[in-house]
Short mmCIF file of C-alpha atoms in Angstrom, two decimals:
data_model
loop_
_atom_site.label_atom_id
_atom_site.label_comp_id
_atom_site.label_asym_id
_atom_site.label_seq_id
_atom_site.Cartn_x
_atom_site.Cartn_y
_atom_site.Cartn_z
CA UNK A 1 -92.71 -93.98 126.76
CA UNK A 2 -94.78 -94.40 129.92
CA UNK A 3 -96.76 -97.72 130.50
CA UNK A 4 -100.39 -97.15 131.35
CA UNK A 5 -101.16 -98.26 134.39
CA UNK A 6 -104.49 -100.19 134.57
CA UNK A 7 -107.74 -98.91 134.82
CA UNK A 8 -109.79 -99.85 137.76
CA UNK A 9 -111.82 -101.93 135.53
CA UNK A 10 -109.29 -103.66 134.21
CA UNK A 11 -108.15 -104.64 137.92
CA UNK A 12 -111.56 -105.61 138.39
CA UNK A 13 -111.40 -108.08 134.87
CA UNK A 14 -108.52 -110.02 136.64
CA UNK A 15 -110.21 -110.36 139.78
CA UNK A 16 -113.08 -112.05 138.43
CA UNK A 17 -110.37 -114.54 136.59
CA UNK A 18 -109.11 -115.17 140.30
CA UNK A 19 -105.75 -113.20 139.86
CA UNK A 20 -104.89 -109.56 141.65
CA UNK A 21 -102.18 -106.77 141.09
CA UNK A 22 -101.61 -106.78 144.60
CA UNK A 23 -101.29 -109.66 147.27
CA UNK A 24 -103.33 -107.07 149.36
CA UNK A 25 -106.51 -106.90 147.79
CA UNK A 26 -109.02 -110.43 147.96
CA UNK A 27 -111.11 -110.39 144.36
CA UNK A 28 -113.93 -111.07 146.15
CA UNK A 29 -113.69 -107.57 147.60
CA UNK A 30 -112.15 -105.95 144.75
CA UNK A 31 -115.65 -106.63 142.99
CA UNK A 32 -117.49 -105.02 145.43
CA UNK A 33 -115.61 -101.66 144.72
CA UNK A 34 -117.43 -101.52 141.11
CA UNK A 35 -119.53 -98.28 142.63
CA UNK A 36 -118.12 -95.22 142.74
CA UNK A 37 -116.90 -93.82 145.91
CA UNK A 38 -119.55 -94.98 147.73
CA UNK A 39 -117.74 -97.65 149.58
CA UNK A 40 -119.94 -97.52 152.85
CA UNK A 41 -118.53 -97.93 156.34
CA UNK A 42 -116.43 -100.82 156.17
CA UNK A 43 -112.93 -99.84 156.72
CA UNK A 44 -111.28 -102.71 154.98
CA UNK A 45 -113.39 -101.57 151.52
CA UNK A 46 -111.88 -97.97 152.07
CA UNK A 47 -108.55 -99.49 153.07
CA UNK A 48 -108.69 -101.47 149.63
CA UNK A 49 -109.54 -98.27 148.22
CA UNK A 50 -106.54 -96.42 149.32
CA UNK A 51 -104.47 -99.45 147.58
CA UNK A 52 -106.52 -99.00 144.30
CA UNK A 53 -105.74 -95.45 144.49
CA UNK A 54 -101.70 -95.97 145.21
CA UNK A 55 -101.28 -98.49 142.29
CA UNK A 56 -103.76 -96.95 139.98
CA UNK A 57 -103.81 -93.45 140.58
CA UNK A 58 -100.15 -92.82 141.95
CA UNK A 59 -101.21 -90.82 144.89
CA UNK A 60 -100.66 -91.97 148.59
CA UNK A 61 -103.30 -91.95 150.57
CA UNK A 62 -105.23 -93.49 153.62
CA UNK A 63 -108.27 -95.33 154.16
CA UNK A 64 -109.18 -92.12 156.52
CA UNK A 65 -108.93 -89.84 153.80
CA UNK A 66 -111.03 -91.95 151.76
CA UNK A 67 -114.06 -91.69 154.63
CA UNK A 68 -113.61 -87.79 154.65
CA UNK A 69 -114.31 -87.54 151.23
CA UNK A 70 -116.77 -90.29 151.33
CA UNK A 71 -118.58 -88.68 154.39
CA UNK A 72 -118.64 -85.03 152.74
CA UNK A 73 -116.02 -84.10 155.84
CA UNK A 74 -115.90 -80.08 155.91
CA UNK A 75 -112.53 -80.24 158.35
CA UNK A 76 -110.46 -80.44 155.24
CA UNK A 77 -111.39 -79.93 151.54
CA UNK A 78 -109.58 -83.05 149.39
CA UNK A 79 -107.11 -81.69 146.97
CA UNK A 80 -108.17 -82.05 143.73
CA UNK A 81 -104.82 -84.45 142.67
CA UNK A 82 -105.95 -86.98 145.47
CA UNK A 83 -109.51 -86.49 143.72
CA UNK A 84 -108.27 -87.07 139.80
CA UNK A 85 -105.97 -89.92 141.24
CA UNK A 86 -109.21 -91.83 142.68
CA UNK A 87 -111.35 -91.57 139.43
CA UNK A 88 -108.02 -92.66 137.33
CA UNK A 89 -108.62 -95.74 139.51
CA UNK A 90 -112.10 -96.08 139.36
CA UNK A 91 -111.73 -96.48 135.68
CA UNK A 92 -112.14 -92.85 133.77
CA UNK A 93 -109.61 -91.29 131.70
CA UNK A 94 -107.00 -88.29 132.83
CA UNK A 95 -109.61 -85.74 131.34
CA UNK A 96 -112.65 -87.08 133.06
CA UNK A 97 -110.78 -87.70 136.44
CA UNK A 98 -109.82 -83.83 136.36
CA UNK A 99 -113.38 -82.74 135.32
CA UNK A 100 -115.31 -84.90 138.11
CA UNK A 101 -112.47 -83.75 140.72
CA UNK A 102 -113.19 -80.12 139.64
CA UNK A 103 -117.37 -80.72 139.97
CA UNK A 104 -117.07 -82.44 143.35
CA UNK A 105 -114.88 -79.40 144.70
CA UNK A 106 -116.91 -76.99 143.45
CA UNK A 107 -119.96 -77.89 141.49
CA UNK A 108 -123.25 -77.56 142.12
CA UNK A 109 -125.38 -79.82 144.19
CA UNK A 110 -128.98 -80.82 144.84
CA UNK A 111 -130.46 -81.47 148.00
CA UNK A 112 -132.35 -84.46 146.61
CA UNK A 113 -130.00 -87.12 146.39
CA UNK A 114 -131.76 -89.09 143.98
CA UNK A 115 -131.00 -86.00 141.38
CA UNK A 116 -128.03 -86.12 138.98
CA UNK A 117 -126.34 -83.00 137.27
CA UNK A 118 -127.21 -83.65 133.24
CA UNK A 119 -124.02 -82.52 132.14
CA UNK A 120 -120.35 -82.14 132.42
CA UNK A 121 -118.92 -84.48 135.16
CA UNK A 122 -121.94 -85.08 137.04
CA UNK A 123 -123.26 -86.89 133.93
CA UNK A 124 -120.15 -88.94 133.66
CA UNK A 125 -120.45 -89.56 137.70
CA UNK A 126 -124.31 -90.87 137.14
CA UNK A 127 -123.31 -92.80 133.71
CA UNK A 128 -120.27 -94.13 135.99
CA UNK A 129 -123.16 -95.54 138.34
CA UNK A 130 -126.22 -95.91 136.51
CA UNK A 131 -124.65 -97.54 133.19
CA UNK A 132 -125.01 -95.69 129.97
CA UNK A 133 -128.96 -95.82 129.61
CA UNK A 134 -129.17 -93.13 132.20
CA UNK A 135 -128.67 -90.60 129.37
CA UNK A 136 -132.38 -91.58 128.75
CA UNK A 137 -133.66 -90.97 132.16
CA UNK A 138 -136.20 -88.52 133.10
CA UNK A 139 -135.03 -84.89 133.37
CA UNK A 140 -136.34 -82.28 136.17
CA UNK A 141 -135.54 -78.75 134.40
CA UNK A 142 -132.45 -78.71 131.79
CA UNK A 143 -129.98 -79.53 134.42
CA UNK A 144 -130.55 -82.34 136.44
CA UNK A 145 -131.95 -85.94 135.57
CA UNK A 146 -133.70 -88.95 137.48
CA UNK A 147 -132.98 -92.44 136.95
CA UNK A 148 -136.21 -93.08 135.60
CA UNK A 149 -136.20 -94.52 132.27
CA UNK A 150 -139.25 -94.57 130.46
CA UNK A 151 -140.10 -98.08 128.55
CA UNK A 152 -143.40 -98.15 127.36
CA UNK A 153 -146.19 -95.11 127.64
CA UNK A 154 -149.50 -95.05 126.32
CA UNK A 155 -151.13 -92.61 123.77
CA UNK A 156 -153.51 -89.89 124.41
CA UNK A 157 -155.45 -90.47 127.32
CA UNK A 158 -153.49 -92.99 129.46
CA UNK A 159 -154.00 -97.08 128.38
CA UNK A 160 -157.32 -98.22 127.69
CA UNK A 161 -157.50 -101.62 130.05
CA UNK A 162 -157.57 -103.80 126.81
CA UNK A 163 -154.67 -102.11 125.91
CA UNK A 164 -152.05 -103.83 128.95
CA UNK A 165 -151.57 -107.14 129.09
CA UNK A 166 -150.24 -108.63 132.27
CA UNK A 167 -149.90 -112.33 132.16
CA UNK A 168 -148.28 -114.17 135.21
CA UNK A 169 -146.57 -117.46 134.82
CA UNK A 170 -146.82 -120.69 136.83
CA UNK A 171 -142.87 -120.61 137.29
CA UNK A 172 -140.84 -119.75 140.19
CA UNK A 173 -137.69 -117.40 139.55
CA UNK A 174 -134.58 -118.67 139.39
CA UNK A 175 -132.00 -116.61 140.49
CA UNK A 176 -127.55 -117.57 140.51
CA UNK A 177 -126.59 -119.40 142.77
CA UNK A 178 -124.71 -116.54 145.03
CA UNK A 179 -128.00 -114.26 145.00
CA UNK A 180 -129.90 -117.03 146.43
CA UNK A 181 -127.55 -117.53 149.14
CA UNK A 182 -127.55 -114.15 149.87
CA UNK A 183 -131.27 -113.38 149.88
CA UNK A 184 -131.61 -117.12 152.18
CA UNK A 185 -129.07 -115.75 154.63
CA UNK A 186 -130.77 -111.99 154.55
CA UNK A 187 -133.90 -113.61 155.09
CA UNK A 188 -132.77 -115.41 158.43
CA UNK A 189 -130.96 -112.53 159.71
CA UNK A 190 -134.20 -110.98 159.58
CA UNK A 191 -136.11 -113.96 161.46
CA UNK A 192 -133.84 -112.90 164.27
CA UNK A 193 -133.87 -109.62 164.19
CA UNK A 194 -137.80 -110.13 164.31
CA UNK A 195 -137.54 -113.27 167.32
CA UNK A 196 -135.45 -110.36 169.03
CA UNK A 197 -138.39 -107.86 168.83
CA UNK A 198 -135.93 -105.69 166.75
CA UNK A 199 -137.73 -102.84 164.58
CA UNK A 200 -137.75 -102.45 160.50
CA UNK A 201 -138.38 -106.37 160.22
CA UNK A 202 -139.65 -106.93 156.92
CA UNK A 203 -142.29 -109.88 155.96
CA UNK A 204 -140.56 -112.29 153.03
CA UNK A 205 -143.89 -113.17 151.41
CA UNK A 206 -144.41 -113.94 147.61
CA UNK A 207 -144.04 -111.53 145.13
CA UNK A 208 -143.59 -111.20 141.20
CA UNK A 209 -140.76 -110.05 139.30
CA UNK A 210 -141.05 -108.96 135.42
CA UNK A 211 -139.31 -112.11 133.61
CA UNK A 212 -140.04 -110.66 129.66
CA UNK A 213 -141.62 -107.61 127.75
CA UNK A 214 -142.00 -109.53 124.27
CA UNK A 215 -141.45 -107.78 121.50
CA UNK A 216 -145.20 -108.28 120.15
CA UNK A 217 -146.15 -105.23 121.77
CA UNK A 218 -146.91 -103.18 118.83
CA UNK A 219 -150.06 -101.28 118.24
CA UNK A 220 -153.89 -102.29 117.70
CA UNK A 221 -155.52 -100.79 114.81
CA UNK A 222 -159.20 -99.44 115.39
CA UNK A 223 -161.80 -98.46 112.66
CA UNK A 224 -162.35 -95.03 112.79
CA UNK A 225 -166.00 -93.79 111.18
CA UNK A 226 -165.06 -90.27 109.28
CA UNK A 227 -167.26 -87.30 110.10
CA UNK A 228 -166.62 -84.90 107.18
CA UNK A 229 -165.37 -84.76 103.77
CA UNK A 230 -161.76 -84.13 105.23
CA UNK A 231 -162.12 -87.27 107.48
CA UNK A 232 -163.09 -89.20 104.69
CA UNK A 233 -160.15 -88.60 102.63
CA UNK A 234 -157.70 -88.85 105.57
CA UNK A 235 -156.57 -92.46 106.88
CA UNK A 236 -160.27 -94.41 108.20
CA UNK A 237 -157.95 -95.97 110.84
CA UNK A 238 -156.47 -95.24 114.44
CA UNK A 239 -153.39 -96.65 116.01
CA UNK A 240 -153.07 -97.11 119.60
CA UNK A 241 -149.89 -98.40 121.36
CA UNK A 242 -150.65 -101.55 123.37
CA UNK A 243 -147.89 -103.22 126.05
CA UNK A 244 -147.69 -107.22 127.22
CA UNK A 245 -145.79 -108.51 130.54
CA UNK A 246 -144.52 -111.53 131.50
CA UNK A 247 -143.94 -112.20 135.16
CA UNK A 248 -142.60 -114.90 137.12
CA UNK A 249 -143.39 -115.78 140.92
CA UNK A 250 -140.89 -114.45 143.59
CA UNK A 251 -140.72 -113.80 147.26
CA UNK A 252 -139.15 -110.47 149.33
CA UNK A 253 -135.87 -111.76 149.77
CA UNK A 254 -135.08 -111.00 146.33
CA UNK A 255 -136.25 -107.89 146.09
CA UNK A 256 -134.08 -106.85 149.64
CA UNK A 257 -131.40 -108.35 147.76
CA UNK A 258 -131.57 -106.51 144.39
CA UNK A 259 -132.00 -103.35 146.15
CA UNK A 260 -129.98 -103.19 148.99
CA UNK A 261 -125.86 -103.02 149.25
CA UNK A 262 -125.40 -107.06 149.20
CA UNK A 263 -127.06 -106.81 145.51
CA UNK A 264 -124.74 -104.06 144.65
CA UNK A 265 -122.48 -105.94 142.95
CA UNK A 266 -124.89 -107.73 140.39
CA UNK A 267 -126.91 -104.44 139.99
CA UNK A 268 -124.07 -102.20 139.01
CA UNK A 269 -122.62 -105.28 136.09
CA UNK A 270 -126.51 -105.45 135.07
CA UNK A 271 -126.81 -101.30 134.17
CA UNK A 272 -123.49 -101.13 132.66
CA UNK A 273 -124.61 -103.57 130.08
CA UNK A 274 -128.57 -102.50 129.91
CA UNK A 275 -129.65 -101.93 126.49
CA UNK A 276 -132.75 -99.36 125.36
CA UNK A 277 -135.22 -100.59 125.42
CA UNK A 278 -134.24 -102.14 129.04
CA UNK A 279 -134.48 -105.83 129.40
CA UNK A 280 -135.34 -107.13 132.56
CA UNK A 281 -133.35 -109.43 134.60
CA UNK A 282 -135.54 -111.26 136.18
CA UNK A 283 -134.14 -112.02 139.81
CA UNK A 284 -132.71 -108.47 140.05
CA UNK A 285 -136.44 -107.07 139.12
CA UNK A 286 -138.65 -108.68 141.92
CA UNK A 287 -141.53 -106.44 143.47
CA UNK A 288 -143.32 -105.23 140.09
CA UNK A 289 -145.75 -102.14 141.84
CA UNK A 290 -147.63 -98.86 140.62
CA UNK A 291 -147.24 -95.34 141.46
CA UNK A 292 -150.38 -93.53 141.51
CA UNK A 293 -150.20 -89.37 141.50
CA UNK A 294 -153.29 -88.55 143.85
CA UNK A 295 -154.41 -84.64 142.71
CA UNK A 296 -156.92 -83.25 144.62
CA UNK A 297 -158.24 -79.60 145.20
CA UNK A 298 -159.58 -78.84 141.69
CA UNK A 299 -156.23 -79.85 140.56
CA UNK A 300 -154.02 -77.51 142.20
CA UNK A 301 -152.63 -79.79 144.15
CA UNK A 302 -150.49 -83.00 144.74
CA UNK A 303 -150.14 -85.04 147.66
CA UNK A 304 -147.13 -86.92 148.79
CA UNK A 305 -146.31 -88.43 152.02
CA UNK A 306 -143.45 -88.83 154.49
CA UNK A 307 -141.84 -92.30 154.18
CA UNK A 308 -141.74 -94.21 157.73
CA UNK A 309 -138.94 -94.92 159.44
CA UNK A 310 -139.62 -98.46 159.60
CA UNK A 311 -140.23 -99.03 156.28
CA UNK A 312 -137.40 -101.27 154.45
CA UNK A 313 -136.55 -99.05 151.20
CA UNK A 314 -135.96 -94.78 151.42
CA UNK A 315 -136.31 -94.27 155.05
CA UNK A 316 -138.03 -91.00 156.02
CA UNK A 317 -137.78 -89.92 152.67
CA UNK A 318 -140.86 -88.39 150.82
CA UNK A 319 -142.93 -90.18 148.41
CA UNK A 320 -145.49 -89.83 145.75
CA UNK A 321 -148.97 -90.29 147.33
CA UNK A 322 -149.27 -94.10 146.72
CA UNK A 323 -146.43 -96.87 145.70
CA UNK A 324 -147.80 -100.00 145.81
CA UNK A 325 -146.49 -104.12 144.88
CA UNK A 326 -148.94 -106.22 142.50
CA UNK A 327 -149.70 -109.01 144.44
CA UNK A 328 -149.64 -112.53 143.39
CA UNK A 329 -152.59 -113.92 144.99
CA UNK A 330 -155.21 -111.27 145.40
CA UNK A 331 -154.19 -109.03 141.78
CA UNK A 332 -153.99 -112.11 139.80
CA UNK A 333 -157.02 -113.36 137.90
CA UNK A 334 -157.00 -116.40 135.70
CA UNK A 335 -153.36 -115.83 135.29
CA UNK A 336 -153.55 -112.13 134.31
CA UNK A 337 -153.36 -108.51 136.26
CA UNK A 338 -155.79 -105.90 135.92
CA UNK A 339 -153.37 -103.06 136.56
CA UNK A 340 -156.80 -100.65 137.22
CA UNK A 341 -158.05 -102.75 139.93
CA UNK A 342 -154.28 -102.94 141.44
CA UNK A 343 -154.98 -99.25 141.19
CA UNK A 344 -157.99 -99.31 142.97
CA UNK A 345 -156.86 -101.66 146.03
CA UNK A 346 -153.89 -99.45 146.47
CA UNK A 347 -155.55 -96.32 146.69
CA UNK A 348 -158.01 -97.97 149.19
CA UNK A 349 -155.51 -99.22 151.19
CA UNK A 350 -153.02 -96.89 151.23
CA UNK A 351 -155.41 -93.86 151.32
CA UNK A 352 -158.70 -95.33 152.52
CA UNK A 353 -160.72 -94.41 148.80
CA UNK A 354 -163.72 -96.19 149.25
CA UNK A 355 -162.72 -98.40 152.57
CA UNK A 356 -166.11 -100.40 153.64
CA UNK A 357 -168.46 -98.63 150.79
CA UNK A 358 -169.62 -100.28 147.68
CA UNK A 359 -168.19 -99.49 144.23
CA UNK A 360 -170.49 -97.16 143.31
CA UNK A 361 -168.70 -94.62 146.00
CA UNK A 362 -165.64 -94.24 143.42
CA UNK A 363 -167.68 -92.00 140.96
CA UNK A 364 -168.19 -89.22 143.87
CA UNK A 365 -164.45 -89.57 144.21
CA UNK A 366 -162.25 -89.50 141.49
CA UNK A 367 -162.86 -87.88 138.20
CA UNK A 368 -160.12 -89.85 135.90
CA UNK A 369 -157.88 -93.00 137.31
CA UNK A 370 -155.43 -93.48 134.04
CA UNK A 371 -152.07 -95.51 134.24
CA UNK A 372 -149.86 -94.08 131.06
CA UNK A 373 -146.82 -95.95 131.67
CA UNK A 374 -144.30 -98.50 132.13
CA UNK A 375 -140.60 -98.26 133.21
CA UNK A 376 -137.58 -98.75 135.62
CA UNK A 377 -135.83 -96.78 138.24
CA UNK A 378 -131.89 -97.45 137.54
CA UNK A 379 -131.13 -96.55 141.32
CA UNK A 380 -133.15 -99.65 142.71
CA UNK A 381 -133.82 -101.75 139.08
CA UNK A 382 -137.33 -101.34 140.34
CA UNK A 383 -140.05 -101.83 137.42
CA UNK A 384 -143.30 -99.44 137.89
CA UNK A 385 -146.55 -98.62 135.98
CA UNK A 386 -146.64 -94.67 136.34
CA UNK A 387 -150.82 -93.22 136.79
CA UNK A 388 -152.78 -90.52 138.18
CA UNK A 389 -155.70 -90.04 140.31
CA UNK A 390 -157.95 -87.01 139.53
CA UNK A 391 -159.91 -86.76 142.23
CA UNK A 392 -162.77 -84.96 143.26
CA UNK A 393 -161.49 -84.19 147.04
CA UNK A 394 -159.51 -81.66 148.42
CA UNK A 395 -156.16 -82.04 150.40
CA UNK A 396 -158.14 -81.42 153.91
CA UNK A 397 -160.59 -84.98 152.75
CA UNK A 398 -157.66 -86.97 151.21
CA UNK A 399 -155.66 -85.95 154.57
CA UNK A 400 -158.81 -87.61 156.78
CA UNK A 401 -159.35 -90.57 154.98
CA UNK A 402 -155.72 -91.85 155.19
CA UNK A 403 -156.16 -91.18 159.04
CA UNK A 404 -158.45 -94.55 158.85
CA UNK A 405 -156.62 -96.09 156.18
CA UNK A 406 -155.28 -99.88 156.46
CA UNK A 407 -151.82 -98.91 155.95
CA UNK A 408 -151.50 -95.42 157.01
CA UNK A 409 -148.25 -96.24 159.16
CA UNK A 410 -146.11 -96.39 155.87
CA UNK A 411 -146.28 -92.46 155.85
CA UNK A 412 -145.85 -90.61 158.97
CA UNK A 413 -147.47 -87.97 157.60
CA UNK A 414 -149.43 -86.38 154.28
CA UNK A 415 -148.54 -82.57 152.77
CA UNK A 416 -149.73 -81.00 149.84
CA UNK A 417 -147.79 -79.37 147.20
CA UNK A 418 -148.89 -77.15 144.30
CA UNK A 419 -149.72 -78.61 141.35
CA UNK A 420 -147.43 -76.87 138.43
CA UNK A 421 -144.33 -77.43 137.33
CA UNK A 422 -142.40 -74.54 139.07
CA UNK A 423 -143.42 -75.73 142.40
CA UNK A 424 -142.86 -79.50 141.89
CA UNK A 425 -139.36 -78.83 140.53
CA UNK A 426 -138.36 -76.81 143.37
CA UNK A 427 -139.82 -79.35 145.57
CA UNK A 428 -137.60 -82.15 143.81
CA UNK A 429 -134.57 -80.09 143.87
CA UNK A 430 -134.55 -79.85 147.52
CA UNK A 431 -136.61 -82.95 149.20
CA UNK A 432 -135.56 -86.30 149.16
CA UNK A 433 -137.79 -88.15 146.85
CA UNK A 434 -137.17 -90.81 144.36
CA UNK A 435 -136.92 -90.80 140.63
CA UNK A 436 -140.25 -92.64 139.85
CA UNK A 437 -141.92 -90.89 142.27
CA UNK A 438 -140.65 -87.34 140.73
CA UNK A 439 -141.51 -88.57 137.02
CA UNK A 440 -144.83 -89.92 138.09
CA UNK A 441 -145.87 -86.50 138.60
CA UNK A 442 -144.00 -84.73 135.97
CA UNK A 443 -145.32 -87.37 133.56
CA UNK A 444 -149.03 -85.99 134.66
CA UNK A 445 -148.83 -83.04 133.07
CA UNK A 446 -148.43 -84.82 129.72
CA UNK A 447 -151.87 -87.18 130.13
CA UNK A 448 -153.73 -83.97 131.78
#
């Protein structure tokens, strides 16, 4: 009988013991082939690749060959052997390995890369990546799925303010040893990138990270006076679902770290063991924000806006209308968050709601602000409230304001997209837009 040669995974379980099949291949770099193809553009990873994929799969090949596949190269279509052969040493089983080979030759494709096939090998691809809790994530139609995994969501009506509870400790975040180093030495390369007037500097101020969701989030019980004979036999009580947060103080670094290809590593080992409900890791889940769903022209409409070049995360990518950080200074209160009034600022700033008038101005603007959710975006293991902005402008108004608004130069631009479900999931299927962004306004329909 053959001997089964080892998985990828299994290669990777002696590298972190400090041993390797092959005098070839460092551990330290062996770990940072956890991902799926997606090596990047370092030729020793794809040359370590091509090893993996010798021993492993039994197929010879070249770190060149790895790049064409990597690259989507149309000069000449892998065969599927070298395919199977590179997902035998990635880890997944002769059956899988031919499956995902036959879905990357020939399977369909969306133009948003943030959008994962739901079944058949593009689900064992995005579970490959994602870590098994993906299976929960957000779907766009019946075939395709976010990352977005919901965690908490209000009852009817979007959470009452008494109903989230955001308390922020007086402690500082503590992240391994190795992160730290990484974020301190990301964080200088970016002082001199920024002495050397280079562009998409970032700032590496304080931020928060979620450190706990305790489990005494349960729901609040409210008297309810019956109105008819019916009522009065029925249950005299309501239940409401209400959420706590813990967070912990951070700064930027982290959060370029956790996000970026340096955190890769860490973020890929944290999904693969995520449990449901997800529990944060706090390091890995700095830069707590909101997404807000602005609607405007009598509801027909959405409006999203065209990422920046220079921004740090999804370059030129599109966006739900407003994404914005809670702050730790000017959104925290007495210790706590009022997620509304994050809500508020961020709509101001971003958008220019209200900019310079008093706070009477917001009832000729929006009809409803309601945040109905809380959850994380695998891709990025970033943690968002979800809400919506009915408001009483149209596109044409919104458009104008942001023209004046503090930090227009995020976007490049503003567009308007109709407001059902047809249009939005055509727009997902072929724009660039990320997973809490697209269930942010899928997730409208439900509180409308």
């Amino acid at each position: 009988m053959l001997e089964r040669k080892p998985s990828f995974r299994q290669l990777l379980s002696s590298a972190k013991d400090g041993q390797s099949s092959s005098p070839d291949i460092d551990p330290d770099d062996l770990k940072e082939l956890v991902r799926r193809i997606q090596i990047g553009d370092d030729p020793v990873s794809r040359e370590l690749a091509a090893v993996l994929v010798r021993e492993v799969g039994g197929y010879q090949t070249s770190h060149e060959t790895i790049k064409r596949i990597e690259v989507g190269s149309k000069i000449k279509a892998p065969r599927p052997e070298l395919l199977k052969a590179m997902f035998l040493a990635y880890g997944l089983t002769d059956a899988e390995a031919a499956d995902v080979a036959e879905y990357l030759i020939s399977g369909q494709k969306a133009g948003n890369p943030h959008l994962h096939s739901a079944t058949g090998a593009g689900a064992i691809l995005a579970v490959a990546e994602f870590g098994p809790q993906v299976a929960n994530a957000e779907r766009i139609g019946s075939d395709w799925m976010t990352t977005w995994v919901e965690v908490r969501k209000a009852d009817e009506g979007g959470f009452e303010p008494h109903e989230v509870e955001v308390i922020v400790k007086d402690e500082e975040v503590n992240p391994p040893k190795n992160f730290k180093r990484l974020a301190t030495l990301a964080a200088q390369q970016n002082e001199e990138r920024r002495k050397a007037g280079a562009g998409g500097v970032w700032s590496d101020n304080p931020t928060l990270c979620l450190a706990e969701i305790p489990d005494d989030s349960a729901t609040e019980v409210f008297e309810v006076q019956p109105t008819s004979v019916v009522d009065s036999i029925a249950e005299d009580r309501d239940e409401r679902l209400t959420m706590t947060l813990h967070l912990k103080k951070s700064t930027y670094r982290y959060n370029v770290i956790a996000k970026q290809e340096a955190g890769a590593s860490e973020r890929w080992n944290t999904l693969q063991k995520l449990s449901f409900p997800p529990t944060p890791v706090p390091h890995l889940a700095s830069g707590v924000g909101i997404c807000i769903n602005v609607v405007c022209d009598n509801g027909a409409s959405i409006v999203v806006g065209r990422r920046s070049l220079n921004e740090t995360f999804r370059k030129g990518e599109f966006d739900i209308a407003v994404v914005e950080g809670i702050r730790p200074t000017a959104d925290v209160a007495e210790g706590k968050i009022d997620v509304q009034a994050v809500a508020r600022r961020a709509l101001t700033e971003e958008l220019g709601f209200g900019r310079g008038q008093p706070p009477e101005v917001w009832s000729s603007l929006l009809n409803r602000l309601v945040v109905f959710e809380f959850g994380v975006d695998l891709e990025y293991y970033q943690w968002n409230f979800l809400a919506f902005a009915d408001t009483k402008l149209s596109f044409a108004e919104i458009d104008g304001m942001w023209r004046k608004a503090k930090d227009r130069k995020e976007n490049t631009g503003l567009r308007a997209v109709p407001n059902d479900r047809d249009s939005l999931t055509q727009f997902f299927m072929g724009q660039p837009i990320w997973s809490a962004g697209m269930a942010c306004a899928q997730r409208t329909f439900d509180y409308w």
